[in-house]
CSV table of C-alpha atoms and ligand atoms in Angstrom, one decimal:
chain,number,residue,atom,x,y,z
A,29,MET,CA,0.0,0.0,0.0
A,30,GLU,CA,2.7,2.5,1.0
A,31,THR,CA,4.8,1.7,-2.1
A,32,GLU,CA,1.7,2.2,-4.4
A,33,LEU,CA,1.1,5.6,-2.8
A,34,LEU,CA,4.7,6.7,-3.2
A,35,VAL,CA,4.7,5.6,-6.9
A,36,VAL,CA,1.5,7.5,-7.6
A,37,LEU,CA,2.9,10.6,-5.9
A,38,ILE,CA,6.3,10.5,-7.7
A,39,ILE,CA,4.7,9.8,-11.1
A,40,ALA,CA,2.3,12.7,-10.5
A,41,ALA,CA,5.0,15.1,-9.2
A,42,VAL,CA,7.4,14.3,-12.0
A,43,ALA,CA,4.8,14.5,-14.7
A,44,LEU,CA,3.5,17.8,-13.3
A,45,ALA,CA,7.0,19.3,-13.1
A,46,TRP,CA,8.0,18.0,-16.5
A,47,TRP,CA,4.8,19.3,-18.1
A,48,ALA,CA,5.2,22.7,-16.4
A,49,GLY,CA,8.8,22.9,-17.7
A,50,ARG,CA,7.8,22.2,-21.2
A,51,ARG,CA,4.8,24.5,-21.1
A,52,SER,CA,6.9,27.5,-20.0
A,53,ALA,CA,9.6,28.2,-22.6
A,54,ARG,CA,10.7,31.4,-21.0
A,55,ARG,CA,11.6,29.8,-17.7
A,56,PRO,CA,14.8,27.7,-17.5
A,57,THR,CA,14.0,24.2,-16.1
A,58,PRO,CA,16.1,21.2,-15.3
A,59,PHE,CA,13.5,18.9,-16.9
A,60,ASN,CA,14.7,18.4,-20.3
A,61,GLN,CA,14.0,15.2,-22.1
A,62,ASP,CA,17.6,13.9,-21.8
A,63,PHE,CA,17.5,14.4,-18.0
A,64,LEU,CA,14.1,13.2,-17.1
A,65,PRO,CA,13.9,9.6,-18.2
A,66,ALA,CA,17.1,8.2,-16.5
A,67,HIS,CA,16.4,9.8,-13.1
A,68,TYR,CA,12.7,9.2,-13.4
A,69,PHE,CA,13.1,5.4,-13.9
A,70,GLN,CA,15.9,5.2,-11.4
A,71,GLY,CA,13.6,6.7,-8.8
A,72,LEU,CA,10.8,4.4,-9.8
A,73,ASN,CA,13.2,1.5,-9.5
A,74,TYR,CA,14.1,2.4,-6.0
A,75,VAL,CA,10.4,2.7,-5.1
A,76,LEU,CA,9.6,-0.7,-6.6
A,77,ASN,CA,12.6,-2.2,-4.7
A,78,GLU,CA,11.2,-0.8,-1.5
A,79,GLN,CA,14.1,1.6,-1.0
A,80,PRO,CA,12.1,4.8,-0.2
A,81,ASP,CA,15.1,6.7,1.1
A,82,LYS,CA,17.0,6.4,-2.2
A,83,ALA,CA,13.7,7.2,-4.0
A,84,ILE,CA,13.4,10.4,-2.0
A,85,GLU,CA,16.9,11.5,-2.9
A,86,VAL,CA,16.1,11.1,-6.6
A,87,PHE,CA,12.8,12.8,-6.1
A,88,ILE,CA,14.3,15.8,-4.4
A,89,LYS,CA,17.0,16.1,-7.0
A,90,LEU,CA,14.6,15.6,-9.8
A,91,ILE,CA,12.0,18.2,-8.9
A,92,GLU,CA,13.3,21.7,-8.6
A,93,VAL,CA,11.1,23.4,-6.1
A,94,ASP,CA,8.9,26.0,-7.7
A,95,ASN,CA,5.3,27.0,-7.4
A,96,GLU,CA,4.1,24.0,-9.5
A,97,THR,CA,5.8,21.4,-7.3
A,98,VAL,CA,5.7,22.8,-3.8
A,99,GLU,CA,2.3,21.3,-3.1
A,100,THR,CA,3.6,17.8,-4.1
A,101,HIS,CA,6.4,18.2,-1.6
A,102,PHE,CA,3.9,19.1,1.1
A,103,ALA,CA,1.7,16.2,0.2
A,104,LEU,CA,4.6,13.7,0.3
A,105,GLY,CA,5.9,15.2,3.6
A,106,ASN,CA,2.5,14.9,5.3
A,107,LEU,CA,2.1,11.4,3.9
A,108,PHE,CA,5.3,10.3,5.6
A,109,ARG,CA,4.5,11.9,8.9
A,110,ARG,CA,1.0,10.3,9.0
A,111,ARG,CA,2.6,6.9,8.5
A,112,GLY,CA,5.1,7.6,11.3
A,113,GLU,CA,8.1,7.9,9.0
A,114,VAL,CA,9.0,11.2,10.6
A,115,GLU,CA,12.7,11.3,9.6
A,116,ARG,CA,11.7,11.3,6.0
A,117,ALA,CA,9.1,14.0,6.5
A,118,ILE,CA,11.7,16.1,8.3
A,119,ARG,CA,14.1,15.8,5.3
A,120,ILE,CA,11.4,16.8,2.8
A,121,HIS,CA,10.4,19.8,4.9
A,122,GLN,CA,14.0,20.9,5.6
A,123,ASN,CA,14.7,20.6,1.9
A,124,LEU,CA,11.7,22.9,1.2
A,125,ILE,CA,12.8,25.5,3.7
A,126,ALA,CA,16.3,25.6,2.3
A,127,ARG,CA,15.0,26.6,-1.2
A,128,PRO,CA,15.4,30.4,-1.9
A,129,THR,CA,12.6,30.3,-4.5
A,130,LEU,CA,9.9,29.7,-1.9
A,131,SER,CA,7.4,32.5,-1.2
A,132,MET,CA,7.0,33.7,2.4
A,133,ALA,CA,3.7,32.0,2.8
A,134,GLN,CA,5.1,28.7,1.6
A,135,ARG,CA,8.1,29.1,3.8
A,136,THR,CA,6.0,29.6,7.0
A,137,GLN,CA,3.8,26.6,6.0
A,138,ALA,CA,6.9,24.5,5.6
A,139,LEU,CA,8.2,25.6,9.0
A,140,TYR,CA,4.8,24.8,10.6
A,141,GLU,CA,4.9,21.3,9.0
A,142,LEU,CA,8.5,20.8,10.2
A,143,GLY,CA,7.3,21.7,13.7
A,144,LEU,CA,4.6,19.1,13.5
A,145,ASP,CA,7.2,16.5,12.4
A,146,TYR,CA,9.2,17.3,15.6
A,147,MET,CA,6.0,17.1,17.7
A,148,ARG,CA,5.3,13.7,16.2
A,149,SER,CA,8.9,12.5,16.9
A,150,GLY,CA,8.6,13.7,20.5
A,151,ILE,CA,11.5,16.3,20.1
A,152,LEU,CA,9.5,19.0,21.9
A,153,SER,CA,12.4,21.5,22.3
A,154,ARG,CA,12.9,21.6,18.5
A,155,ALA,CA,9.2,21.8,17.9
A,156,GLU,CA,9.0,24.7,20.3
A,157,ALA,CA,11.9,26.6,18.6
A,158,VAL,CA,10.1,26.2,15.2
A,159,PHE,CA,6.7,27.2,16.4
A,160,GLN,CA,8.1,30.2,18.3
A,161,GLN,CA,9.3,31.6,14.9
A,162,LEU,CA,5.7,31.6,13.7
A,163,THR,CA,3.7,33.2,16.6
A,164,ASP,CA,3.4,36.6,14.8
A,165,ASP,CA,2.6,35.1,11.4
A,166,ALA,CA,-0.8,36.0,10.1
A,167,ALA,CA,-1.5,32.6,8.5
A,168,GLN,CA,0.2,30.2,10.8
A,169,GLY,CA,0.3,32.2,14.1
A,170,THR,CA,-2.9,30.8,15.7
A,171,ALA,CA,-2.0,27.2,14.8
A,172,ALA,CA,1.6,27.6,15.9
A,173,LEU,CA,0.4,29.0,19.3
A,174,ARG,CA,-2.0,26.1,19.7
A,175,GLN,CA,0.9,23.7,19.3
A,176,LEU,CA,3.0,25.7,21.7
A,177,VAL,CA,0.2,25.5,24.3
A,178,ASP,CA,0.1,21.7,23.8
A,179,ILE,CA,3.9,21.6,24.3
A,180,TYR,CA,3.8,23.7,27.5
A,181,GLN,CA,1.0,21.6,28.9
A,182,GLN,CA,3.0,18.4,28.3
A,183,GLU,CA,6.0,20.1,29.9
A,184,ARG,CA,3.8,21.4,32.7
A,185,ASP,CA,5.3,24.9,32.1
A,186,TRP,CA,2.2,26.7,33.2
A,187,THR,CA,3.6,30.3,33.0
A,188,LYS,CA,4.5,29.8,29.3
A,189,ALA,CA,1.2,28.1,28.7
A,190,ILE,CA,-0.6,31.1,30.1
A,191,ASP,CA,1.3,33.5,27.7
A,192,ALA,CA,0.8,31.3,24.7
A,193,LEU,CA,-2.9,30.7,25.3
A,194,THR,CA,-3.5,34.4,26.0
A,195,LYS,CA,-1.9,35.3,22.7
A,196,GLN,CA,-3.8,32.6,20.9
A,197,ALA,CA,-7.1,33.8,22.3
A,198,GLU,CA,-6.3,37.4,21.2
A,199,LEU,CA,-5.4,36.3,17.7
A,200,SER,CA,-8.3,33.9,17.1
A,201,GLY,CA,-10.9,36.0,19.0
A,202,THR,CA,-11.8,33.0,21.1
A,203,LYS,CA,-12.4,32.9,24.9
A,204,GLN,CA,-9.9,30.8,26.8
A,205,SER,CA,-10.2,32.3,30.2
A,206,ALA,CA,-11.5,29.0,31.9
A,207,VAL,CA,-8.5,27.1,30.7
A,208,ILE,CA,-6.1,30.0,31.7
A,209,ALA,CA,-7.7,29.9,35.2
A,210,GLN,CA,-6.8,26.2,35.4
A,211,TYR,CA,-3.2,27.0,34.5
A,212,HIS,CA,-3.2,29.6,37.4
A,213,CYS,CA,-4.5,26.8,39.7
A,214,GLU,CA,-1.7,24.5,38.6
A,215,LEU,CA,0.8,27.3,39.6
A,216,ALA,CA,-1.1,27.6,42.9
A,217,GLU,CA,-0.8,23.9,43.6
A,218,LEU,CA,3.0,24.1,42.9
A,219,ALA,CA,3.3,27.1,45.3
A,220,ARG,CA,1.3,25.3,48.0
A,221,ALA,CA,3.6,22.2,47.6
A,222,GLU,CA,6.5,24.6,48.3
A,223,ARG,CA,4.6,26.0,51.3
A,224,ASP,CA,4.5,29.4,49.7
A,225,SER,CA,0.9,30.3,50.6
A,226,LYS,CA,1.2,33.9,49.7
A,227,ARG,CA,2.2,33.0,46.1
A,228,ALA,CA,-0.5,30.3,46.1
A,229,GLN,CA,-3.1,32.9,47.0
A,230,GLU,CA,-1.9,35.3,44.3
A,231,CYS,CA,-2.3,32.5,41.8
A,232,ILE,CA,-5.8,31.7,43.1
A,233,ALA,CA,-6.8,35.3,42.8
A,234,ALA,CA,-5.5,35.3,39.2
A,235,ALA,CA,-7.5,32.2,38.4
A,236,LEU,CA,-10.7,33.8,39.8
A,237,ALA,CA,-10.0,37.0,37.9
A,238,ASN,CA,-9.8,35.0,34.7
A,239,ASP,CA,-12.8,32.8,35.5
A,240,PRO,CA,-15.0,33.7,38.4
A,241,LYS,CA,-16.7,30.3,38.1
A,242,CYS,CA,-13.4,28.4,38.7
A,243,VAL,CA,-14.4,25.8,41.3
A,244,ARG,CA,-10.9,24.5,41.6
A,245,ALA,CA,-9.7,28.0,42.8
A,246,SER,CA,-12.4,28.0,45.5
A,247,LEU,CA,-11.4,24.5,46.7
A,248,LEU,CA,-7.7,25.4,46.8
A,249,ALA,CA,-8.4,28.6,48.7
A,250,ALA,CA,-10.5,26.7,51.2
A,251,GLU,CA,-7.8,24.0,51.7
A,252,ILE,CA,-5.2,26.8,52.3
A,253,ALA,CA,-7.5,28.5,54.8
A,254,LEU,CA,-8.1,25.3,56.7
A,255,GLN,CA,-4.4,24.7,57.0
A,256,ALA,CA,-4.0,28.3,58.2
A,257,GLY,CA,-6.6,27.7,60.9
A,258,GLN,CA,-9.2,30.0,59.4
A,259,PRO,CA,-12.5,28.1,59.4
A,260,LYS,CA,-14.7,31.1,58.7
A,261,GLN,CA,-12.7,31.8,55.6
A,262,VAL,CA,-13.0,28.1,54.6
A,263,ILE,CA,-16.8,28.3,54.8
A,264,SER,CA,-17.0,31.5,52.7
A,265,GLU,CA,-14.7,30.1,50.0
A,266,LEU,CA,-16.7,26.9,49.8
A,267,GLN,CA,-20.1,28.4,49.8
A,268,ARG,CA,-19.1,30.2,46.5
A,269,VAL,CA,-19.1,26.8,44.7
A,270,GLU,CA,-22.9,26.6,44.6
A,271,GLN,CA,-23.0,29.7,42.4
A,272,GLN,CA,-19.9,28.6,40.4
A,273,ASP,CA,-21.0,25.1,39.4
A,274,PRO,CA,-23.4,23.0,41.6
A,275,ASP,CA,-22.2,19.8,39.8
A,276,TYR,CA,-19.1,20.0,42.1
A,277,LEU,CA,-21.0,20.5,45.4
A,278,SER,CA,-20.1,16.9,46.6
A,279,GLU,CA,-16.5,18.1,46.6
A,280,ILE,CA,-17.0,20.7,49.3
A,281,PHE,CA,-18.8,18.8,52.1
A,282,VAL,CA,-15.8,17.2,53.8
A,283,LEU,CA,-13.9,20.5,54.1
A,284,LEU,CA,-17.0,22.4,55.0
A,285,LEU,CA,-18.0,20.1,57.8
A,286,GLN,CA,-14.4,20.2,59.3
A,287,ALA,CA,-14.7,24.0,59.3
A,288,TYR,CA,-18.1,24.0,61.0
A,289,GLU,CA,-16.8,21.5,63.5
A,290,GLN,CA,-13.8,23.7,64.4
A,291,LEU,CA,-16.3,26.6,65.0
A,292,GLY,CA,-18.6,24.3,67.0
A,293,ARG,CA,-21.5,25.1,64.7
A,294,SER,CA,-22.9,21.7,63.7
A,295,GLU,CA,-26.5,23.1,63.6
A,296,GLN,CA,-25.5,25.6,60.9
A,297,ALA,CA,-23.7,22.8,59.0
A,298,THR,CA,-27.0,20.7,59.1
A,299,GLU,CA,-29.0,23.7,57.9
A,300,TYR,CA,-26.6,24.4,55.0
A,301,LEU,CA,-26.5,20.8,53.9
A,302,ARG,CA,-30.3,20.5,54.1
A,303,ASN,CA,-30.8,23.6,51.9
A,304,VAL,CA,-28.3,22.3,49.4
A,305,TYR,CA,-29.9,18.9,49.4
A,306,VAL,CA,-33.4,20.3,48.9
A,307,ARG,CA,-32.2,22.5,45.9
A,308,TYR,CA,-29.9,20.0,44.1
A,309,GLY,CA,-30.4,16.5,45.7
A,310,GLY,CA,-27.2,14.4,45.5
A,311,VAL,CA,-26.2,11.2,47.3
A,312,ALA,CA,-23.1,12.9,48.9
A,313,ALA,CA,-25.3,15.6,50.5
A,314,LEU,CA,-27.8,13.0,51.7
A,315,LEU,CA,-25.0,10.8,53.3
A,316,HIS,CA,-23.4,13.7,55.1
A,317,LEU,CA,-26.8,15.0,56.3
A,318,THR,CA,-27.7,11.5,57.6
A,319,ASP,CA,-24.3,11.4,59.5
A,320,LEU,CA,-25.0,14.7,61.1
A,321,LEU,CA,-28.5,13.7,62.1
A,322,ARG,CA,-27.1,10.5,63.6
A,323,LYS,CA,-24.6,12.4,65.7
A,324,GLN,CA,-27.3,14.8,66.9
A,325,LYS,CA,-30.3,12.5,67.2
A,326,GLY,CA,-29.2,8.9,67.0
A,327,ASP,CA,-29.5,5.8,64.8
A,328,ALA,CA,-33.3,5.5,64.7
A,329,VAL,CA,-34.0,9.1,63.6
A,330,SER,CA,-31.3,9.1,61.0
A,331,ALA,CA,-32.4,5.7,59.6
A,332,GLU,CA,-36.0,7.0,59.4
A,333,PHE,CA,-34.8,10.1,57.5
A,334,MET,CA,-32.7,8.0,55.1
A,335,ALA,CA,-35.5,5.5,54.4
A,336,GLU,CA,-37.9,8.5,53.7
A,337,GLN,CA,-35.4,10.0,51.2
A,338,LEU,CA,-34.7,6.8,49.4
A,339,ARG,CA,-38.4,6.4,48.5
A,340,THR,CA,-38.2,9.5,46.3
A,341,ARG,CA,-34.4,9.6,45.5
A,342,PRO,CA,-33.2,5.9,45.4
A,343,SER,CA,-29.4,5.3,45.4
A,344,MET,CA,-27.2,2.4,46.0
A,345,ARG,CA,-24.9,4.2,48.5
A,346,GLY,CA,-27.9,5.5,50.4
A,347,MET,CA,-29.3,2.0,50.7
A,348,HIS,CA,-25.9,0.8,51.9
A,349,ARG,CA,-25.9,3.4,54.7
A,350,LEU,CA,-29.5,2.5,55.6
A,351,ILE,CA,-28.4,-1.1,56.0
A,352,GLU,CA,-25.5,0.0,58.3
A,353,LEU,CA,-27.8,2.0,60.4
A,354,ASN,CA,-30.2,-0.9,60.8
A,355,LEU,CA,-27.3,-3.1,61.7
A,356,ASN,CA,-26.7,-0.9,64.7
A,357,LEU,CA,-30.4,-0.9,65.6
A,358,ALA,CA,-30.8,-4.7,65.2
A,359,SER,CA,-28.1,-5.5,67.7
A,360,GLY,CA,-30.4,-7.8,69.7
A,361,SER,CA,-31.4,-10.2,66.9
A,362,GLU,CA,-28.7,-12.5,65.5
A,363,GLN,CA,-30.8,-13.6,62.6
A,364,ALA,CA,-31.7,-10.0,61.5
A,365,ARG,CA,-28.0,-9.0,61.8
A,366,ASN,CA,-26.8,-11.9,59.6
A,367,GLN,CA,-29.4,-11.1,56.9
A,368,LEU,CA,-28.4,-7.4,57.0
A,369,LEU,CA,-24.8,-8.3,56.7
A,370,VAL,CA,-25.6,-10.3,53.5
A,371,LEU,CA,-27.5,-7.2,52.1
A,372,ARG,CA,-24.6,-4.9,53.0
A,373,GLU,CA,-22.2,-7.1,51.2
A,374,LEU,CA,-24.4,-7.2,48.1
A,375,THR,CA,-24.7,-3.4,48.0
A,376,VAL,CA,-21.0,-3.0,48.3
A,377,GLN,CA,-20.5,-5.3,45.3
A,378,LEU,CA,-23.1,-3.4,43.3
A,379,PHE,CA,-21.4,0.0,43.6
A,380,HIS,CA,-17.8,-1.2,44.2
A,381,ASN,CA,-16.6,-0.8,40.6
A,382,LYS,CA,-18.9,2.1,39.6
A,383,PRO,CA,-17.1,5.3,38.6
A,384,ILE,CA,-17.2,8.2,41.0
A,385,TYR,CA,-16.2,10.7,38.3
A,386,LYS,CA,-16.9,10.8,34.6
A,387,CYS,CA,-15.8,13.0,31.8
A,388,ARG,CA,-18.7,14.8,30.2
A,389,GLN,CA,-16.8,15.2,26.9
A,390,CYS,CA,-15.4,11.7,26.2
A,391,GLY,CA,-16.9,9.4,28.9
A,392,PHE,CA,-13.6,8.7,30.7
A,393,ASN,CA,-14.4,7.0,34.1
A,394,ALA,CA,-12.2,7.8,37.1
A,395,LYS,CA,-12.0,7.1,40.8
A,396,ALA,CA,-10.4,10.5,41.5
A,397,LEU,CA,-11.2,14.0,40.4
A,398,HIS,CA,-9.0,15.1,37.4
A,399,TRP,CA,-9.1,18.8,36.4
A,400,GLN,CA,-7.7,17.8,33.0
A,401,CYS,CA,-9.3,14.7,31.6
A,402,PRO,CA,-6.6,11.9,31.1
A,403,GLY,CA,-8.6,10.7,28.1
A,404,CYS,CA,-9.5,13.7,26.0
A,405,LYS,CA,-7.3,16.4,27.7
A,406,SER,CA,-10.3,18.7,28.2
A,407,TRP,CA,-10.2,20.9,31.2
A,408,SER,CA,-13.0,20.9,33.9
A,409,SER,CA,-14.9,18.2,32.0
A,410,VAL,CA,-14.5,15.4,34.6
A,411,LYS,CA,-17.3,15.8,37.1
A,412,PRO,CA,-18.7,13.8,40.0
A,413,VAL,CA,-21.3,11.1,39.0
A,414,ASP,CA,-24.6,11.3,40.8
A,415,ASP,CA,-27.0,8.6,39.7
A,416,LEU,CA,-28.7,5.5,41.1
A,417,GLU,CA,-25.5,3.4,41.3
A,418,GLY,CA,-22.6,5.9,41.5
A,419,GLY,CA,-22.2,9.1,43.5
B,11,ZN,ZN1,-12.5,13.4,28.5
């Protein structure tokens, strides 16, 4: 298959160049009838003997790059890159760039293609150097910046990623502020790991300035406030999440309850959870609410509450908790306890392998929250699952 394609390309390219040469009597051309056949058949011979490198040498020698044959070079270079023969693609594109007859537009296109070759071969530093030459180019600038963003994301160089994406957004007129906010959050995480909470807070402020709906920034701010012993601050950071994106509410409960506990205000925690549960439902809110009720009023009241909720909002995790509460209540009856233990085991098996998080873009399932989807690389697309079995 690959040999056939190469034959077709070379025949087409040579025929085109030869025809163009004959057609234009004013322009000097290397394709005179004495020159063409020997090299042409030599090239074909290499192709047929599956020696593509030698065929390329002939091909490059044979076709002087001009406006008629440039597209053929691009087509051949792309063909090699798509097939993973990157070294050959690089030689073709470097050969193109070296030609003085190339127009400026063709030269920048060849540079861009060369950058893609380096990306494909994993030599990110060379790809970066090539794409950086193109960032101000009217035709290739946006595409080159998109590639640079990809490189900086792979290298986790978030400062450069912010610069490149900001410039790309300006050039293309698109809005990238939510992704830029995620980059600031990455910087905040790094600063926090280095125990530089002032710098972390600056990065969080930058994230929220770019995207006021950035849930990750609120969660980070709350974690830092909790470490600093500021429970009131924790609560105000976390209560913002409801307005930012209620899909992430299940992520705030553990921190929020710790903050309320530090303040000795469990009644307020119950009230907040109850309001959130009435407005949005959600298994996580229900489980935390039942736990609070159990601490305040005991097993019987919390089991009654859970049973009531499961009638209208059934969930596997809710049922599991109801069984556990009944295990406590059925302490006197050995037979009832044994049967409840069987039921508890069954519910665990039913939700054991269910995903807790899922990407809304590509369907990637996860056990932990990823801010960038490991599957499709989208940002903020992995969200908590809240259905009958998961959550
Ligand atoms: Zn995804």
